[in-house]
Tab-separated table of N, CA and C in Angstrom:
chain	number	residue	atom	x	y	z
A	7	LEU	N	22.435	-8.819	-10.373
A	7	LEU	CA	21.191	-8.519	-10.337
A	7	LEU	C	21.000	-7.492	-12.489
A	8	TYR	N	20.216	-7.800	-13.155
A	8	TYR	CA	20.153	-7.221	-14.266
A	8	TYR	C	18.435	-6.725	-14.549
A	9	SER	N	18.984	-4.889	-14.829
A	9	SER	CA	17.876	-4.885	-15.265
A	9	SER	C	17.105	-5.945	-16.465
A	10	SER	N	16.778	-6.485	-16.576
A	10	SER	CA	16.770	-6.780	-17.594
A	10	SER	C	15.663	-8.390	-17.301
A	11	ALA	N	16.421	-8.842	-16.475
A	11	ALA	CA	15.811	-9.997	-15.069
A	11	ALA	C	14.435	-10.248	-15.191
A	12	ALA	N	13.991	-11.401	-15.271
A	12	ALA	CA	12.879	-12.194	-15.297
A	12	ALA	C	12.253	-12.334	-13.755
A	13	SER	N	13.540	-12.223	-13.403
A	13	SER	CA	12.578	-13.020	-11.725
A	13	SER	C	12.858	-11.225	-11.054
A	14	ASP	N	11.708	-11.245	-9.970
A	14	ASP	CA	12.137	-10.334	-9.370
A	14	ASP	C	12.794	-9.970	-7.335
A	15	VAL	N	13.157	-11.757	-7.398
A	15	VAL	CA	13.541	-11.566	-6.134
A	15	VAL	C	15.439	-12.246	-6.256
A	16	TYR	N	15.303	-11.709	-5.571
A	16	TYR	CA	17.418	-12.034	-5.636
A	16	TYR	C	18.195	-12.520	-4.405
A	17	LYS	N	18.923	-14.190	-3.950
A	17	LYS	CA	19.167	-13.965	-2.870
A	17	LYS	C	20.308	-13.688	-3.017
A	18	ARG	N	21.338	-13.354	-2.039
A	18	ARG	CA	22.509	-13.169	-2.026
A	18	ARG	C	22.788	-14.150	-0.701
A	19	GLN	N	24.321	-14.626	-1.179
A	19	GLN	CA	24.992	-15.177	0.195
A	19	GLN	C	26.005	-14.693	0.002
A	20	THR	N	26.257	-14.040	-0.212
A	20	THR	CA	27.614	-12.979	-0.275
A	20	THR	C	27.224	-11.346	0.050
A	21	ASN	N	28.228	-10.720	0.447
A	21	ASN	CA	27.780	-9.325	0.751
A	21	ASN	C	28.343	-7.997	-0.141
A	22	PHE	N	28.625	-9.102	-1.735
A	22	PHE	CA	27.800	-7.805	-2.500
A	22	PHE	C	26.529	-8.014	-3.391
A	23	LEU	N	26.475	-6.609	-4.318
A	23	LEU	CA	25.352	-6.673	-4.799
A	23	LEU	C	25.655	-6.387	-5.873
A	24	THR	N	25.713	-6.326	-6.934
A	24	THR	CA	26.270	-5.827	-8.409
A	24	THR	C	25.001	-5.558	-9.531
A	25	ILE	N	24.436	-4.156	-9.708
A	25	ILE	CA	23.614	-3.933	-10.391
A	25	ILE	C	23.998	-3.865	-11.729
A	26	ALA	N	23.837	-4.635	-13.075
A	26	ALA	CA	24.036	-4.284	-14.444
A	26	ALA	C	22.935	-3.826	-14.903
A	27	SER	N	23.490	-2.653	-15.807
A	27	SER	CA	22.206	-2.143	-16.696
A	27	SER	C	22.636	-1.962	-18.207
A	28	GLU	N	21.941	-2.062	-19.239
A	28	GLU	CA	23.068	-2.167	-20.259
A	28	GLU	C	22.756	-0.038	-21.255
A	29	VAL	N	22.060	0.540	-19.952
A	29	VAL	CA	22.530	2.295	-19.750
A	29	VAL	C	22.219	2.282	-18.757
A	30	MET	N	23.372	3.841	-18.256
A	30	MET	CA	23.821	4.037	-17.225
A	30	MET	C	22.907	3.689	-16.127
A	31	LEU	N	22.856	3.659	-15.063
A	31	LEU	CA	22.550	3.856	-14.218
A	31	LEU	C	23.119	5.322	-13.471
A	32	ASN	N	21.753	5.094	-12.638
A	32	ASN	CA	21.428	7.324	-12.023
A	32	ASN	C	21.692	7.002	-10.378
A	33	SER	N	20.626	6.134	-10.016
A	33	SER	CA	20.857	6.705	-8.657
A	33	SER	C	20.294	4.612	-8.210
A	34	ILE	N	21.200	4.760	-7.010
A	34	ILE	CA	20.516	3.318	-6.334
A	34	ILE	C	19.555	3.918	-5.088
A	35	GLU	N	19.259	2.746	-4.516
A	35	GLU	CA	18.409	2.828	-2.922
A	35	GLU	C	18.216	1.983	-2.390
A	36	LEU	N	19.243	1.531	-1.575
A	36	LEU	CA	18.765	0.346	-0.782
A	36	LEU	C	17.399	0.479	0.525
A	37	VAL	N	16.711	0.072	0.323
A	37	VAL	CA	15.427	-0.443	1.202
A	37	VAL	C	14.679	-1.457	1.968
A	38	ASP	N	14.958	-1.446	3.542
A	38	ASP	CA	14.778	-2.030	4.647
A	38	ASP	C	13.145	-2.777	4.218
A	39	ILE	N	13.169	-3.686	4.949
A	39	ILE	CA	11.692	-4.455	5.157
A	39	ILE	C	10.790	-3.202	5.751
A	40	THR	N	10.668	-2.406	6.606
A	40	THR	CA	10.050	-0.846	6.530
A	40	THR	C	9.959	-0.040	6.208
A	41	GLY	N	10.708	-0.259	4.959
A	41	GLY	CA	10.540	0.719	3.698
A	41	GLY	C	11.789	1.993	4.477
A	42	LYS	N	12.510	1.954	5.501
A	42	LYS	CA	13.088	3.153	5.645
A	42	LYS	C	14.883	2.770	5.017
A	43	THR	N	15.123	3.997	4.165
A	43	THR	CA	15.677	3.636	3.227
A	43	THR	C	17.398	3.553	3.869
A	44	ILE	N	18.345	3.102	4.105
A	44	ILE	CA	19.164	2.486	4.441
A	44	ILE	C	20.493	3.118	3.523
A	45	LEU	N	20.041	3.550	2.280
A	45	LEU	CA	21.978	3.638	1.710
A	45	LEU	C	21.060	4.051	0.543
A	46	VAL	N	21.866	5.329	0.091
A	46	VAL	CA	21.692	6.066	-1.826
A	46	VAL	C	23.126	6.780	-1.640
A	47	GLU	N	22.580	6.043	-2.987
A	47	GLU	CA	24.110	6.237	-4.012
A	47	GLU	C	23.305	6.725	-5.103
A	48	SER	N	23.629	8.317	-5.605
A	48	SER	CA	23.793	9.375	-6.753
A	48	SER	C	24.984	9.776	-7.458
A	49	ASN	N	24.096	10.525	-8.436
A	49	ASN	CA	25.364	10.941	-9.433
A	49	ASN	C	25.707	9.630	-9.980
A	50	LEU	N	25.330	8.683	-10.177
A	50	LEU	CA	26.081	7.705	-10.737
A	50	LEU	C	26.384	8.002	-12.220
A	51	SER	N	27.301	7.323	-12.739
A	51	SER	CA	27.500	7.312	-14.884
A	51	SER	C	28.108	6.389	-14.955
A	52	ASP	N	27.521	4.979	-14.203
A	52	ASP	CA	28.462	3.522	-14.700
A	52	ASP	C	26.917	2.851	-14.937
A	53	LYS	N	27.530	1.700	-16.026
A	53	LYS	CA	26.369	0.388	-15.919
A	53	LYS	C	25.940	-0.397	-15.070
A	54	ASN	N	27.277	-0.784	-14.433
A	54	ASN	CA	27.604	-1.465	-13.428
A	54	ASN	C	28.144	-0.745	-12.118
A	55	HIS	N	27.420	-0.806	-11.130
A	55	HIS	CA	27.611	-0.569	-9.873
A	55	HIS	C	27.337	-1.862	-8.739
A	56	THR	N	28.897	-1.668	-8.014
A	56	THR	CA	28.409	-2.796	-6.614
A	56	THR	C	28.114	-2.465	-5.201
A	57	ILE	N	26.873	-2.857	-4.842
A	57	ILE	CA	27.123	-2.202	-3.048
A	57	ILE	C	27.929	-4.108	-2.368
A	58	ASN	N	28.440	-2.710	-1.340
A	58	ASN	CA	28.303	-4.107	-0.320
A	58	ASN	C	27.603	-3.996	1.267
A	59	LEU	N	27.102	-5.068	1.083
A	59	LEU	CA	25.524	-5.081	2.217
A	59	LEU	C	26.591	-5.932	3.631
A	60	SER	N	27.851	-5.385	3.644
A	60	SER	CA	28.260	-6.128	4.745
A	60	SER	C	28.114	-5.869	6.477
A	61	ALA	N	27.078	-4.823	5.763
A	61	ALA	CA	26.838	-3.846	7.508
A	61	ALA	C	25.777	-3.801	7.559
A	62	PHE	N	25.176	-4.841	7.029
A	62	PHE	CA	23.285	-4.965	7.000
A	62	PHE	C	22.897	-6.400	7.091
A	63	ALA	N	22.651	-5.873	8.155
A	63	ALA	CA	21.676	-7.987	8.453
A	63	ALA	C	20.806	-8.118	7.609
A	64	ASN	N	21.091	-9.919	7.655
A	64	ASN	CA	20.408	-10.308	6.848
A	64	ASN	C	18.669	-9.969	6.789
A	65	GLY	N	18.228	-10.204	5.908
A	65	GLY	CA	16.624	-10.199	5.647
A	65	GLY	C	16.426	-9.592	4.403
A	66	ILE	N	15.301	-8.622	4.076
A	66	ILE	CA	14.635	-8.829	3.174
A	66	ILE	C	14.903	-7.194	2.982
A	67	TYR	N	15.543	-6.959	1.675
A	67	TYR	CA	15.844	-5.640	1.239
A	67	TYR	C	14.499	-5.165	-0.012
A	68	PHE	N	15.227	-4.446	-0.509
A	68	PHE	CA	14.882	-3.778	-1.895
A	68	PHE	C	15.542	-2.596	-2.276
A	69	ILE	N	16.157	-3.034	-3.940
A	69	ILE	CA	16.637	-2.870	-4.513
A	69	ILE	C	16.218	-1.206	-5.277
A	70	LYS	N	15.601	0.286	-5.386
A	70	LYS	CA	15.721	0.883	-6.391
A	70	LYS	C	15.921	1.371	-7.112
A	71	TYR	N	16.703	0.718	-8.578
A	71	TYR	CA	17.208	1.972	-9.117
A	71	TYR	C	17.167	2.712	-10.343
A	72	THR	N	17.222	3.789	-10.945
A	72	THR	CA	16.959	4.990	-11.825
A	72	THR	C	17.909	4.847	-12.878
A	73	THR	N	17.584	4.773	-14.218
A	73	THR	CA	18.368	4.505	-14.846
A	73	THR	C	17.906	5.851	-15.938
A	74	GLU	N	18.155	6.182	-17.228
A	74	GLU	CA	17.563	8.061	-17.702
A	74	GLU	C	16.165	7.262	-18.201
A	75	ASN	N	16.002	5.649	-18.068
A	75	ASN	CA	13.839	5.794	-19.549
A	75	ASN	C	13.618	4.396	-18.044
A	76	GLN	N	14.595	4.201	-16.830
A	76	GLN	CA	13.264	3.646	-16.030
A	76	GLN	C	13.728	3.558	-14.666
A	77	THR	N	12.853	3.365	-13.842
A	77	THR	CA	13.149	3.002	-12.973
A	77	THR	C	12.594	1.649	-11.917
A	78	ALA	N	13.224	0.708	-11.399
A	78	ALA	CA	12.604	-0.335	-11.359
A	78	ALA	C	13.057	-0.453	-9.432
A	79	ILE	N	12.378	-1.473	-8.974
A	79	ILE	CA	12.117	-2.045	-7.743
A	79	ILE	C	12.009	-3.453	-7.507
A	80	LYS	N	14.054	-4.183	-7.073
A	80	LYS	CA	13.536	-5.545	-6.869
A	80	LYS	C	13.632	-6.092	-5.600
A	81	LYS	N	13.284	-7.302	-5.365
A	81	LYS	CA	13.596	-7.332	-3.488
A	81	LYS	C	15.138	-8.237	-4.245
A	82	VAL	N	15.591	-7.778	-2.560
A	82	VAL	CA	16.608	-8.821	-2.147
A	82	VAL	C	16.911	-8.971	-0.938
A	83	ILE	N	17.366	-10.787	-0.841
A	83	ILE	CA	17.254	-11.514	0.278
A	83	ILE	C	18.513	-11.821	0.867
A	84	LYS	N	19.148	-11.339	1.461
A	84	LYS	CA	20.040	-11.151	2.348
A	84	LYS	C	20.559	-12.354	3.153
A	85	ASN	N	21.248	-13.529	2.764
A	85	ASN	CA	21.333	-14.356	4.327
A	85	ASN	C	22.921	-15.426	4.458
């Protein structure tokens, strides 16, 4: 998953999701289809961050990540 990617849907067949950005990531949130925030990782200071999705059921999620100059929300399908 890249912050400059053209697609807004990411299909994951593995248990890991890597967010890569050209600038430092500040925080990442994983939200389920009902809108419930199920994971928050903040105070990040790297350009790449990997989330282990193995504890979460297959389904549709939204990943919200914030950098120093933008916030983006992307759809993730775990199957």
